[in-house]
Short mmCIF file of C-alpha atoms in Angstrom, two decimals:
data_model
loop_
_atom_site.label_atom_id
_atom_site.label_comp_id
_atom_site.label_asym_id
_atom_site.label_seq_id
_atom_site.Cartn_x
_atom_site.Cartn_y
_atom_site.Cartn_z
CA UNK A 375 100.38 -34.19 27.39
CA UNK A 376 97.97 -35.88 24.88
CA UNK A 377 94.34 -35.44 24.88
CA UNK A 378 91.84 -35.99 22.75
CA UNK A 379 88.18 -33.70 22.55
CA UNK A 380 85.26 -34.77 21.51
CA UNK A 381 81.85 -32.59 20.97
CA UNK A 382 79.61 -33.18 24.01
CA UNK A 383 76.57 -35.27 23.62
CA UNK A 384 74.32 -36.48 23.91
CA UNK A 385 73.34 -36.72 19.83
CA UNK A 386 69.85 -37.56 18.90
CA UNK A 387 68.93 -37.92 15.40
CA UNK A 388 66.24 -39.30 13.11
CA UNK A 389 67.21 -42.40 10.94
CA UNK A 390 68.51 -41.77 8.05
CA UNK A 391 69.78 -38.49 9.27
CA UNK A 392 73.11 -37.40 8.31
CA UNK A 393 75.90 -37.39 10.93
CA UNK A 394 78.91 -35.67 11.94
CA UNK A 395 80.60 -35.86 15.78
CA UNK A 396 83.76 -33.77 16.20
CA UNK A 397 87.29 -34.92 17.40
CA UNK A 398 90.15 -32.86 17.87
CA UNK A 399 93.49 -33.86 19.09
CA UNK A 400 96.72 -32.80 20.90
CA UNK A 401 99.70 -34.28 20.99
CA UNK A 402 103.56 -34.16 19.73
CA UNK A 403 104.74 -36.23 16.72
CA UNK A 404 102.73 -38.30 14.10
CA UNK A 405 99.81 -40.40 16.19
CA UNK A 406 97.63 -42.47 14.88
CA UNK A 407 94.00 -41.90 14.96
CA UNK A 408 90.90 -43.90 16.04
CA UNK A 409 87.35 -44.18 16.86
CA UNK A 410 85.62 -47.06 18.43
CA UNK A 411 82.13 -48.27 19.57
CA UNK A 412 80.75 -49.12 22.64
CA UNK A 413 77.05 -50.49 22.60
CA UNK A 414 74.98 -51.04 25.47
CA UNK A 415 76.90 -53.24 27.96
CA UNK A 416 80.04 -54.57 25.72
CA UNK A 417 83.20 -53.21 25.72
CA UNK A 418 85.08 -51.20 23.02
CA UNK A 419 85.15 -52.56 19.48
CA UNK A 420 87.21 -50.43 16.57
CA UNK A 421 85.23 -48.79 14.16
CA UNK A 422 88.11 -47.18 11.57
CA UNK A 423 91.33 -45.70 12.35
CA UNK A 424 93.92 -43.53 10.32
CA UNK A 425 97.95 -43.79 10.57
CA UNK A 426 98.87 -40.58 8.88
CA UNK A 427 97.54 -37.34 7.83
CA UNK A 428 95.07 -37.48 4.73
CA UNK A 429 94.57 -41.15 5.46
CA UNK A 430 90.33 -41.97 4.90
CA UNK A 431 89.44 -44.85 6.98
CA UNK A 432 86.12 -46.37 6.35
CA UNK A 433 83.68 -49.11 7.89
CA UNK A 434 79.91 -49.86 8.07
CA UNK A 435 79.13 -46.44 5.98
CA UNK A 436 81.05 -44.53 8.73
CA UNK A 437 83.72 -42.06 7.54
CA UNK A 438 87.20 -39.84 9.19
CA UNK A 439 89.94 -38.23 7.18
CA UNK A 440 93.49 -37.74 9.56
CA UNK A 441 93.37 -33.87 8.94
CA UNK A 442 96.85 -32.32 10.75
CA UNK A 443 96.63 -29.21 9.65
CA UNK A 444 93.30 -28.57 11.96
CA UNK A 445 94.38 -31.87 14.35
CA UNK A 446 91.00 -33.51 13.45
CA UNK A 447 89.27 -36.03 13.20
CA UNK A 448 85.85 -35.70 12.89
CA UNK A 449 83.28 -38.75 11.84
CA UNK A 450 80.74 -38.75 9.41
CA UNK A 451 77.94 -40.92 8.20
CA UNK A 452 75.57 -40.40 5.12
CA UNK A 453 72.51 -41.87 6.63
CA UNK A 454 72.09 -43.37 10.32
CA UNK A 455 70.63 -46.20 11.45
CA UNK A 456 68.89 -46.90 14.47
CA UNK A 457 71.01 -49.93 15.41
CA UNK A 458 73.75 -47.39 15.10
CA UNK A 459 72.83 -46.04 18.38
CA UNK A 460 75.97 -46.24 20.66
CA UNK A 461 78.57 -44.18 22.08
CA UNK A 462 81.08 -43.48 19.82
CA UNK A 463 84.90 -42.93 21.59
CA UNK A 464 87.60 -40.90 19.82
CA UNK A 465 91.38 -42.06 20.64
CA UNK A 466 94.69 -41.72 20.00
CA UNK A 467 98.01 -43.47 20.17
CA UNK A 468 101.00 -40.99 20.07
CA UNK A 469 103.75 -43.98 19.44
CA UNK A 470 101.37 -45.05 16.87
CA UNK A 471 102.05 -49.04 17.41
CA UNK A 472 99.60 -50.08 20.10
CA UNK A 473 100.91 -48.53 22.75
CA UNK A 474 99.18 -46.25 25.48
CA UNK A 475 95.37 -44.82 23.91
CA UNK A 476 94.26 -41.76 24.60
CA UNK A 477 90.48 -41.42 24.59
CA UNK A 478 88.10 -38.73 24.58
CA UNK A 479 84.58 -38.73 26.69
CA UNK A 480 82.42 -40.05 24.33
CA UNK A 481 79.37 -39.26 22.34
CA UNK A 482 75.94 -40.82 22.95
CA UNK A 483 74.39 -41.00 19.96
CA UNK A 484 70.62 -42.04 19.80
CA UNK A 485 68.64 -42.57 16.39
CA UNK A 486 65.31 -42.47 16.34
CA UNK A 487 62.56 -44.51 13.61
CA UNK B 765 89.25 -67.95 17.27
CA UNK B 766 88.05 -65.95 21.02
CA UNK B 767 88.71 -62.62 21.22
CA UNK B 768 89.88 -60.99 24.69
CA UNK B 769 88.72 -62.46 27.42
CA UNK B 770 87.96 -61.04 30.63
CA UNK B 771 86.88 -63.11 33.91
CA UNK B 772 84.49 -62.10 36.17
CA UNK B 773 81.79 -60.12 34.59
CA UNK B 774 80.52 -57.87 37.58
CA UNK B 775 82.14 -58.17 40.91
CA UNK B 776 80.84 -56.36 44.33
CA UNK B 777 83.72 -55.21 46.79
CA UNK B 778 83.62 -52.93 50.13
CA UNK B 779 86.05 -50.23 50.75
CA UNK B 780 89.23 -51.55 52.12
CA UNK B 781 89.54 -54.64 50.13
CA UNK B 782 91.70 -56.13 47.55
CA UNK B 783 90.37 -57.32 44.04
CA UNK B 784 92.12 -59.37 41.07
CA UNK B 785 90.78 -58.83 37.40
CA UNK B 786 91.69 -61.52 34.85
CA UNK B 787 92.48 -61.52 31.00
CA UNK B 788 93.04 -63.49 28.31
CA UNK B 789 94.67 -62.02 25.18
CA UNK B 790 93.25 -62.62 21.34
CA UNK B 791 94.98 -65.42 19.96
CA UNK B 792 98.38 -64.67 18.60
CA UNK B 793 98.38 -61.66 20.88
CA UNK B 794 101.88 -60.80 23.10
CA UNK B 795 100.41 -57.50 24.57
CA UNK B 796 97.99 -56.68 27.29
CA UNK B 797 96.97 -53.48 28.43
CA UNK B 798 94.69 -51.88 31.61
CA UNK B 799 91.98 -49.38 31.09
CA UNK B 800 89.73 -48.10 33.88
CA UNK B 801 86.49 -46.36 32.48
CA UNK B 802 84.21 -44.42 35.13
CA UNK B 803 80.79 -43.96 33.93
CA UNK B 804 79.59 -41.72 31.54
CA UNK B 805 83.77 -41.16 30.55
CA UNK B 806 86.42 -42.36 28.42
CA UNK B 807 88.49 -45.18 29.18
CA UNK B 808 92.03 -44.05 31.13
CA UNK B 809 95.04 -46.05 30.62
CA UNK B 810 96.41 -48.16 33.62
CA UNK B 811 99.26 -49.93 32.48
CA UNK B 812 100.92 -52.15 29.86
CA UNK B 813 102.47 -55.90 30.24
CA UNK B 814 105.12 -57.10 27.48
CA UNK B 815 107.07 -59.96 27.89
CA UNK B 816 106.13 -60.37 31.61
CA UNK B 817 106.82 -56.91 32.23
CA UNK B 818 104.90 -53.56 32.56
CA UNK B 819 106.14 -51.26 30.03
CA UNK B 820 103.91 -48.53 30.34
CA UNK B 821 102.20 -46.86 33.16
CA UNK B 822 99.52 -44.30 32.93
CA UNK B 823 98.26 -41.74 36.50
CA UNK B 824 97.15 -44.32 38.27
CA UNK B 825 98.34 -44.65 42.31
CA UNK B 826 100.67 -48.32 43.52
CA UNK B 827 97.35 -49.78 44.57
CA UNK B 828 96.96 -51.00 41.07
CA UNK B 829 99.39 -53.50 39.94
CA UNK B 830 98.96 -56.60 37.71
CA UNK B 831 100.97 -59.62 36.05
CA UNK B 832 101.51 -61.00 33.07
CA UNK B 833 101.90 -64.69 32.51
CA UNK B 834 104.00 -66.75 30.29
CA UNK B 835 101.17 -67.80 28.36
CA UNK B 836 100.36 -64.09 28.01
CA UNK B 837 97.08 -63.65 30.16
CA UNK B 838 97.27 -60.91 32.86
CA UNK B 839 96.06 -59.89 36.18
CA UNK B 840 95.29 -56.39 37.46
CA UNK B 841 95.14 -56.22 41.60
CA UNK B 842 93.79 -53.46 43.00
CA UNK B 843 94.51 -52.59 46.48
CA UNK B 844 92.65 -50.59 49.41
CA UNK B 845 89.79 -50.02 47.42
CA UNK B 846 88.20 -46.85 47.60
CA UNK B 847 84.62 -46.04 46.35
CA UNK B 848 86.21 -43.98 43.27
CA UNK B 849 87.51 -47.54 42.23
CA UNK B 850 84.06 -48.60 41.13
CA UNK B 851 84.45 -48.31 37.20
CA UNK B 852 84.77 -50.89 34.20
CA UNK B 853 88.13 -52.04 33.66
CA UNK B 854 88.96 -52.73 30.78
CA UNK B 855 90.95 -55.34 29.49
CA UNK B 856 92.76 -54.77 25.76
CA UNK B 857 95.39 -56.62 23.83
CA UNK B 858 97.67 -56.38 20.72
CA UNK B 859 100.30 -57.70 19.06
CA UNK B 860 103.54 -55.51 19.57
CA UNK B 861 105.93 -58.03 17.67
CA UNK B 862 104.45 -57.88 14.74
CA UNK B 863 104.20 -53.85 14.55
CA UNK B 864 100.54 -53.57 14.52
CA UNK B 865 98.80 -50.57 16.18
CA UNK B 866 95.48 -51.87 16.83
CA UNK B 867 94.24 -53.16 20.46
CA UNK B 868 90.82 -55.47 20.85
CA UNK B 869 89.15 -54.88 23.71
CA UNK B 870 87.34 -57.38 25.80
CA UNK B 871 83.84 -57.31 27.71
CA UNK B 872 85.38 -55.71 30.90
CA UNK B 873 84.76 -56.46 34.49
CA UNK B 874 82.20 -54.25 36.28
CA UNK B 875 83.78 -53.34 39.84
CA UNK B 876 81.44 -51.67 42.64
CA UNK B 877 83.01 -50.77 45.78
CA UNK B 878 80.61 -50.33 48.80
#
């Protein structure tokens, strides 16, 4: 079946830091790709998502490239904040139109001043 | 415009007894789906409701069982609880019609089962 594996947390960095949490996927046919947020006490809100390998997607200085070759999806940031401090969910959704996600654990990441 | 709604925030239950989660889809939304996430994990899949019917079920026992309504808000029931039914749940909808892949989540409901 699908699944999704993220690197274990938690992640503790000081701002400004550069930042990199690992996602790799399984699963049959084309999925798309996704990570979301989760700050303390909300629910899930989507931070960028790819549709197909080599797709970039890009929000609030956060980065992922769709890589199939190595089923990855790892994010990346230049330079944390603290208000950046979350845990960050990788997912994926194997029909790839809204269908059933597939999430990993999650990654608590924690930026210090 | 709201975003997904999900009614009540936190909700205390003992073992043995029934509880009904509520949603309210994004506006212009036709899809709702179920997540349960235990703490400190990922969110699992439940089910899906299109059109008044679930479409999709994820590994999750007949206890849970929802609704969808006309006006495309949904239910989830849960059954019998158990103590391992103390999670968030999870509340996320999208808009299937129109071929886009992307579910909002709501707040979610905090269940603890004594």
């Amino acid at each position: 079946g699908d699944s999704v594996t993220q690197m274990e947390g938690p992640v503790t960095l000081s701002e400004e830091a550069f930042l990199t949490i690992n996602c790799t996927y399984t699963a049959t046919g084309y999925p798309s790709l996704f990570w979301y947020v989760q700050y303390p006490g909300e629910g899930l809100q989507l931070l960028l998502k790819a549709t197909k390998a080599d797709d970039k997607g890009s929000n609030k200085g956060f980065e992922a490239t769709y890589r199939k070759e190595t089923t990855s999806f790892h994010l990346e940031k230049g330079s944390v904040q603290v208000s950046d401090s979350a845990v960050y969910f990788c997912a994926l959704d194997r029909r790839g139109s809204a269908r059933q996600l597939t999430f990993g654990s999650g990654t608590q990441l924690t930026v210090l001043p | 415009d709201a975003g997904v709604t999900q009614s009540p925030t936190h909700l205390i239950k003992t073992r043995g007894q029934q509880v009904t989660l509520r949603c309210s889809p994004k506006s212009g939304h036709d899809t709702v789906s179920w997540y349960q996430q235990a703490l400190g994990q990922g969110p699992q899949f439940i089910f899906q409701y299109y059109e008044e019917e679930e479409r999709q079920r994820g590994n999750f026992p007949d206890r849970f069982s929802g609704h969808q309504f006309p006006n495309y808000s949904s239910e989830l029931n849960v059954n019998a609880l158990l103590l391992g039914d103390s999670a968030l749940y999870l509340c996320a909808s999208s808009e299937i019609a129109g071929g886009r892949n992307e579910q909002f989540f709501g707040p979610g409901t905090r269940l603890t089962v004594l």
